[in-house]
Amino acid sequence: MAEQDQEKALALSTPYRFRSNEDEDIPIEISKKHRRCIKCCGCFTAVFLLLAAISLVLSFTVFIIKEPKIKLNSVSVDHLDQINSTLRSGKNLTLTADVSVKNPNVVSFKFKNTTTIVYYNGTVVGDAGGPAGKVKAKRTLRMNVTADIVPSKMLGVQSFDTDVNRGTLNLSSYTKIDGEVKILFRKQVVVNLNCTSMFNITSKRILSQQCTKHVLD
Ligand SMILES: *[C@@H]1O[C@H](CO)[C@@H](O)[C@H](O)[C@H]1NC(C)=O
Ligand SMILES: *[C@@H]1O[C@H](CO)[C@@H](O)[C@H](O)[C@H]1NC(C)=O
Ligand SMILES: *[C@@H]1O[C@H](CO)[C@@H](O)[C@H](O)[C@H]1NC(C)=O
Ligand SMILES: *[C@@H]1O[C@H](CO)[C@@H](O)[C@H](O)[C@H]1NC(C)=O
Ligand SMILES: *[C@@H]1O[C@H](CO)[C@@H](O)[C@H](O)[C@H]1NC(C)=O
Ligand SMILES: *[C@@H]1O[C@H](CO)[C@@H](O)[C@H](O)[C@H]1NC(C)=O
Ligand SMILES: *[C@@H]1O[C@H](CO)[C@@H](O)[C@H](O)[C@H]1NC(C)=O
Ligand SMILES: *[C@@H]1O[C@H](CO)[C@@H](O)[C@H](O)[C@H]1NC(C)=O
């Protein structure tokens, strides 16, 4: 498209150069052809410019789909201070992550399901699926995503006793939100949030936290 238009633009400018050119032996037939071409090209160029202007306006208003932004506000584990006795009695612990999803688009961001996986020392110790929902245009949705930590899986990780003795625990959470933004056509947008939090078991406080997030579209 663009190359063709460049050629047309060249074709448009050549006849004018012919006139001021020193070569006088150019046949008149050619300049007639050129004149027809000028009309034709002029028409094409006008239509093209109009289309370009329309799509430019549209692209700045509705067509651009911006990435939703996800943020971890806080993460907690219930009964963390009694983690050893709770897990040994076979009860689940629940990890709750408070996340915000900001939708910068002019239409809503709908998501089918959310998945949260909890890792401990590289091993999956729990997972959960969250409900579907939607984030309205230009709004932020704040929600709690929870995952059950399964005792047998947690106790199966060798470093558990050492960590409990030391009083700190590193847990990673991976949250995936599978959604779509629809502007004339549907566009799938997957939002990922990976966080590793270092907990103080006795105080239940977070000592350090690192998150990486990315959006696939
Ligand atoms: C998330 O959970 C915390 C405490 O568990 C609660 O205070 C807060 O209101 C919840 N937020 C939402 C959006 O449900
Ligand atoms: C513990 O978590 C597992 C896996 O999510 C679930 O299947 C089970 O029902 C939970 N048990 C209790 C007592 O909540
Ligand atoms: C857990 O991590 C420690 C190092 O922090 C490592 O020595 C150990 O092998 C790991 N255990 C498992 C089951 O991954
Ligand atoms: C965890 O509990 C078991 C059994 O109740 C006990 O033998 C062990 O010493 C406890 N571990 C720690 C680090 O407190
Ligand atoms: C837990 O995470 C902290 C900070 O990311 C790191 O310094 C520490 O070595 C980790 N501990 C274990 C047992 O993996
Ligand atoms: C959402 O659910 C569908 C079917 O129930 C499943 O195939 C898909 O993997 C799920 N997506 C996520 C992100 O869990
Ligand atoms: C988050 O963790 C998942 C599962 O471990 C991994 O597949 C994904 O690449 C990670 N994403 C980022 C941004 O680190
Ligand atoms: C964890 O918190 C307790 C009580 O607040 C404190 O005494 C202890 O030093 C903390 N441990 C670490 C590793 O920060």
Coordinates of C-alpha atoms and ligand atoms in Angstrom, one line a residue:
M1 CA 0.0 0.0 0.0
A2 CA 2.5 2.5 1.2
E3 CA 5.0 1.7 -1.6
Q4 CA 2.3 2.1 -4.2
D5 CA 1.4 5.5 -2.9
Q6 CA 4.9 6.6 -3.0
E7 CA 5.1 5.6 -6.6
K8 CA 1.9 7.6 -7.2
A9 CA 3.3 10.5 -5.5
L10 CA 6.4 10.3 -7.7
A11 CA 4.2 10.0 -10.8
L12 CA 2.4 13.1 -9.7
S13 CA 5.5 15.2 -9.4
T14 CA 7.3 14.0 -12.6
P15 CA 5.2 16.0 -15.2
Y16 CA 6.0 19.2 -13.5
R17 CA 9.7 18.4 -13.6
F18 CA 9.4 17.6 -17.4
R19 CA 8.3 21.1 -18.1
S20 CA 11.3 22.8 -16.5
N21 CA 13.5 20.1 -17.8
E22 CA 16.1 20.9 -20.5
D23 CA 15.2 17.9 -22.7
E24 CA 12.6 19.2 -25.1
D25 CA 12.2 16.0 -27.2
I26 CA 9.7 14.3 -24.9
P27 CA 6.7 13.1 -26.9
I28 CA 3.4 14.8 -26.2
E29 CA 1.6 11.4 -25.9
I30 CA 3.4 10.8 -22.7
S31 CA 2.3 14.0 -21.1
K32 CA -1.4 13.2 -22.1
K33 CA -1.0 9.8 -20.4
H34 CA 0.4 11.6 -17.4
R35 CA -2.5 14.0 -17.2
R36 CA -4.9 11.1 -17.1
C37 CA -2.8 9.5 -14.5
I38 CA -2.8 12.7 -12.5
K39 CA -6.6 12.7 -12.4
C40 CA -6.7 9.1 -11.5
C41 CA -4.0 9.3 -8.9
G42 CA -5.4 12.5 -7.4
C43 CA -8.6 10.6 -6.8
F44 CA -6.9 7.7 -5.3
T45 CA -4.8 9.9 -3.1
A46 CA -7.8 11.8 -1.9
V47 CA -9.6 8.6 -1.0
F48 CA -6.5 7.2 0.7
L49 CA -5.9 10.3 2.7
L50 CA -9.5 10.3 3.8
L51 CA -9.3 6.7 4.9
A52 CA -6.0 7.4 6.6
A53 CA -7.5 10.3 8.5
I54 CA -10.5 8.2 9.6
S55 CA -8.4 5.3 10.8
L56 CA -6.0 7.7 12.6
V57 CA -8.8 9.2 14.5
L58 CA -10.3 5.8 15.3
S59 CA -7.0 4.4 16.4
F60 CA -6.5 7.2 18.9
T61 CA -10.0 6.8 20.3
V62 CA -11.4 3.3 20.3
F63 CA -9.2 0.8 18.4
I64 CA -6.2 0.8 20.7
I65 CA -6.6 -1.8 23.4
K66 CA -4.6 -0.9 26.4
E67 CA -3.2 -3.5 28.8
P68 CA -5.0 -3.9 32.1
K69 CA -2.7 -3.4 35.1
I70 CA -2.6 -5.8 38.0
K71 CA -1.2 -4.9 41.4
L72 CA -0.8 -6.9 44.6
N73 CA -1.9 -4.8 47.5
S74 CA -1.4 -7.3 50.2
V75 CA -1.0 -11.0 50.8
S76 CA -1.7 -13.0 54.0
V77 CA -1.9 -16.5 55.2
D78 CA -4.5 -17.3 58.0
H79 CA -3.1 -19.0 61.2
L80 CA 0.4 -18.5 59.9
D81 CA 1.7 -18.3 63.4
Q82 CA 0.3 -21.8 64.1
I83 CA 1.4 -23.2 60.7
N84 CA 3.2 -26.2 62.1
S85 CA 0.3 -27.4 64.4
T86 CA -2.4 -26.5 61.9
L87 CA -0.8 -28.4 59.0
R88 CA 0.0 -31.4 61.1
S89 CA -3.6 -31.6 62.2
G90 CA -4.5 -31.9 58.6
K91 CA -6.2 -28.5 58.2
N92 CA -5.8 -26.3 55.1
L93 CA -4.3 -22.9 55.4
T94 CA -5.7 -20.2 53.2
L95 CA -3.6 -17.7 51.3
T96 CA -5.4 -14.5 50.4
A97 CA -4.0 -12.1 47.9
D98 CA -5.7 -8.7 47.7
V99 CA -5.2 -7.6 44.1
S100 CA -6.3 -4.7 42.0
V101 CA -7.0 -4.8 38.3
K102 CA -7.1 -1.5 36.6
N103 CA -8.7 -1.3 33.2
P104 CA -7.6 1.7 31.2
N105 CA -9.8 1.0 28.2
V106 CA -13.0 2.7 27.1
V107 CA -14.9 -0.6 27.3
S108 CA -15.0 -3.2 30.0
F109 CA -12.5 -6.0 30.5
K110 CA -14.3 -9.3 31.1
F111 CA -12.6 -12.3 32.5
K112 CA -13.7 -15.9 32.5
N113 CA -11.7 -17.3 35.3
T114 CA -8.8 -16.5 37.6
T115 CA -6.3 -19.1 38.7
T116 CA -4.0 -18.8 41.7
I117 CA -1.2 -21.2 42.3
V118 CA 0.9 -21.2 45.5
Y119 CA 4.5 -22.4 45.3
Y120 CA 6.7 -23.2 48.2
N121 CA 10.3 -23.8 47.4
G122 CA 9.4 -24.5 43.8
T123 CA 6.7 -27.0 44.6
V124 CA 3.0 -26.4 44.0
V125 CA 1.4 -26.6 47.5
G126 CA -2.0 -25.3 46.6
D127 CA -4.2 -23.8 43.9
A128 CA -7.6 -22.3 43.4
G129 CA -9.8 -20.9 40.7
G130 CA -11.6 -17.7 41.2
P131 CA -15.0 -16.5 39.8
A132 CA -15.5 -14.7 36.5
G133 CA -16.1 -11.0 36.5
K134 CA -15.6 -7.8 34.7
V135 CA -13.8 -4.5 35.2
K136 CA -15.8 -1.6 33.9
A137 CA -14.3 1.0 31.6
K138 CA -11.6 3.2 33.2
R139 CA -12.2 1.5 36.6
T140 CA -10.2 -0.5 39.0
L141 CA -11.5 -3.8 40.5
R142 CA -10.2 -4.8 43.8
M143 CA -10.7 -8.4 44.8
N144 CA -9.4 -11.1 47.1
V145 CA -8.1 -14.2 45.4
T146 CA -7.7 -17.2 47.7
A147 CA -5.9 -20.5 47.5
D148 CA -5.9 -23.4 49.9
I149 CA -2.6 -24.6 51.0
V150 CA -2.7 -28.4 51.2
P151 CA -1.0 -29.9 54.3
S152 CA 0.4 -33.0 52.8
K153 CA 2.0 -31.0 50.0
M154 CA 3.4 -28.4 52.3
L155 CA 4.8 -30.9 54.8
G156 CA 6.3 -32.9 51.9
V157 CA 8.7 -30.1 51.1
Q158 CA 12.0 -30.9 52.9
S159 CA 12.9 -27.4 53.9
F160 CA 9.7 -26.9 55.9
D161 CA 11.1 -27.9 59.3
T162 CA 14.2 -25.7 58.8
D163 CA 12.0 -22.8 57.8
V164 CA 9.7 -23.2 60.7
N165 CA 12.7 -23.3 63.1
R166 CA 14.2 -20.2 61.4
G167 CA 10.8 -18.4 61.7
T168 CA 10.5 -17.3 58.1
L169 CA 8.7 -18.8 55.1
N170 CA 8.9 -17.9 51.4
L171 CA 5.7 -18.4 49.5
S172 CA 5.2 -17.6 45.9
S173 CA 1.8 -16.9 44.3
Y174 CA 1.0 -17.0 40.7
T175 CA -2.3 -15.3 39.6
K176 CA -3.6 -15.6 36.1
I177 CA -6.6 -13.7 34.9
D178 CA -7.9 -14.9 31.5
G179 CA -10.0 -12.2 30.0
E180 CA -10.9 -10.3 26.9
V181 CA -11.6 -6.7 25.7
K182 CA -14.2 -6.3 23.0
I183 CA -14.1 -3.3 20.7
L184 CA -15.8 -4.3 17.4
F185 CA -13.7 -7.5 17.6
R186 CA -12.7 -9.6 20.6
K187 CA -9.2 -9.4 21.9
Q188 CA -7.9 -11.9 24.4
V189 CA -5.9 -10.4 27.2
V190 CA -4.2 -12.6 29.9
V191 CA -2.9 -10.9 32.9
N192 CA -0.2 -12.6 35.0
L193 CA 1.1 -11.7 38.4
N194 CA 3.9 -13.6 40.1
C195 CA 4.9 -12.6 43.6
T196 CA 7.3 -14.1 46.1
S197 CA 6.7 -13.0 49.7
M198 CA 8.9 -13.7 52.7
F199 CA 6.8 -14.1 55.8
N200 CA 7.7 -13.8 59.4
I201 CA 5.9 -16.8 60.9
T202 CA 5.4 -15.4 64.4
S203 CA 4.5 -11.9 63.5
K204 CA 2.7 -12.9 60.3
R205 CA 4.4 -9.8 58.7
I206 CA 5.9 -9.7 55.3
L207 CA 9.6 -9.1 55.4
S208 CA 10.2 -8.7 51.7
Q209 CA 8.2 -9.1 48.5
Q210 CA 9.0 -9.2 44.9
C211 CA 6.5 -9.2 42.0
T212 CA 6.7 -9.6 38.3
K213 CA 3.8 -9.0 36.1
H214 CA 3.1 -9.3 32.5
V215 CA 0.2 -9.2 30.1
L216 CA -0.2 -11.4 27.1
D217 CA -2.4 -10.3 24.2
Ligands
LIG1 C1 -10.3 -8.8 51.3 O1 -10.1 -9.4 52.5 C2 -9.9 -8.5 53.6 C3 -9.5 -9.3 54.8 O2 -9.5 -10.7 54.6 C4 -11.1 -7.7 53.7 O3 -10.8 -6.7 54.8 C5 -11.4 -6.9 52.4 O4 -12.6 -6.2 52.6 C6 -11.5 -7.9 51.3 N1 -11.7 -7.2 50.1 C7 -12.6 -7.5 49.2 C8 -12.6 -6.6 48.0 O5 -13.4 -8.4 49.3
LIG2 C1 -8.4 -28.2 51.4 O1 -8.0 -27.9 50.1 C2 -8.2 -28.8 49.1 C3 -7.7 -28.3 47.8 O2 -8.1 -27.0 47.5 C4 -9.7 -29.1 49.0 O3 -10.0 -30.0 48.1 C5 -10.3 -29.5 50.4 O4 -11.7 -29.6 50.4 C6 -9.9 -28.5 51.5 N1 -10.2 -28.9 52.8 C7 -10.8 -28.2 53.7 C8 -11.1 -28.8 55.0 O5 -11.1 -27.0 53.5
LIG3 C1 14.2 -26.2 49.3 O1 15.1 -25.1 49.3 C2 16.4 -25.4 49.9 C3 17.3 -24.2 49.8 O2 16.6 -23.1 50.3 C4 17.0 -26.7 49.2 O3 18.2 -27.0 49.9 C5 16.0 -27.8 49.3 O4 16.5 -28.9 48.6 C6 14.7 -27.4 48.7 N1 13.7 -28.5 48.8 C7 12.9 -28.9 47.9 C8 12.0 -30.0 48.2 O5 12.7 -28.2 46.8
LIG4 C1 6.1 -29.2 64.4 O1 5.3 -30.0 65.0 C2 5.8 -31.4 65.2 C3 4.7 -32.2 65.8 O2 3.7 -31.5 66.5 C4 7.0 -31.3 66.2 O3 7.5 -32.6 66.3 C5 8.0 -30.4 65.5 O4 9.1 -30.2 66.4 C6 7.4 -29.0 65.2 N1 8.4 -28.3 64.4 C7 8.7 -27.0 64.8 C8 9.8 -26.4 63.9 O5 8.2 -26.4 65.7
LIG5 C1 13.5 -16.2 50.9 O1 13.5 -15.0 50.2 C2 14.5 -14.1 50.5 C3 14.3 -12.8 49.7 O2 13.8 -13.1 48.5 C4 15.9 -14.7 50.3 O3 16.9 -13.8 50.7 C5 16.0 -16.0 51.2 O4 17.2 -16.7 50.9 C6 14.8 -16.9 50.8 N1 14.8 -18.1 51.8 C7 14.7 -19.3 51.4 C8 14.7 -20.3 52.4 O5 14.6 -19.6 50.2
LIG6 C1 -10.4 -21.2 32.3 O1 -11.3 -22.3 32.2 C2 -11.2 -23.1 31.0 C3 -12.3 -24.1 31.0 O2 -13.0 -24.2 32.2 C4 -9.8 -23.7 31.0 O3 -9.6 -24.5 29.9 C5 -8.8 -22.6 31.1 O4 -7.5 -23.2 31.2 C6 -9.0 -21.8 32.3 N1 -8.1 -20.7 32.3 C7 -7.3 -20.4 33.3 C8 -6.5 -19.2 33.2 O5 -7.3 -21.1 34.3
LIG7 C1 5.0 -16.8 36.6 O1 5.0 -18.1 37.0 C2 4.6 -19.1 36.1 C3 4.5 -20.4 36.8 O2 5.7 -20.7 37.5 C4 5.5 -19.0 34.9 O3 5.0 -19.9 33.9 C5 5.5 -17.6 34.3 O4 6.4 -17.5 33.2 C6 5.8 -16.6 35.4 N1 5.7 -15.3 34.8 C7 6.5 -14.3 35.1 C8 6.2 -13.0 34.5 O5 7.5 -14.4 35.8
LIG8 C1 9.6 -12.0 63.4 O1 8.8 -11.3 64.3 C2 9.0 -11.5 65.7 C3 8.0 -10.9 66.5 O2 7.6 -9.6 65.9 C4 10.5 -11.0 66.0 O3 10.8 -11.2 67.3 C5 11.4 -11.7 65.1 O4 12.7 -11.2 65.3 C6 11.1 -11.6 63.6 N1 11.9 -12.5 62.8 C7 12.5 -12.1 61.7 C8 13.4 -13.1 61.0 O5 12.4 -11.0 61.3

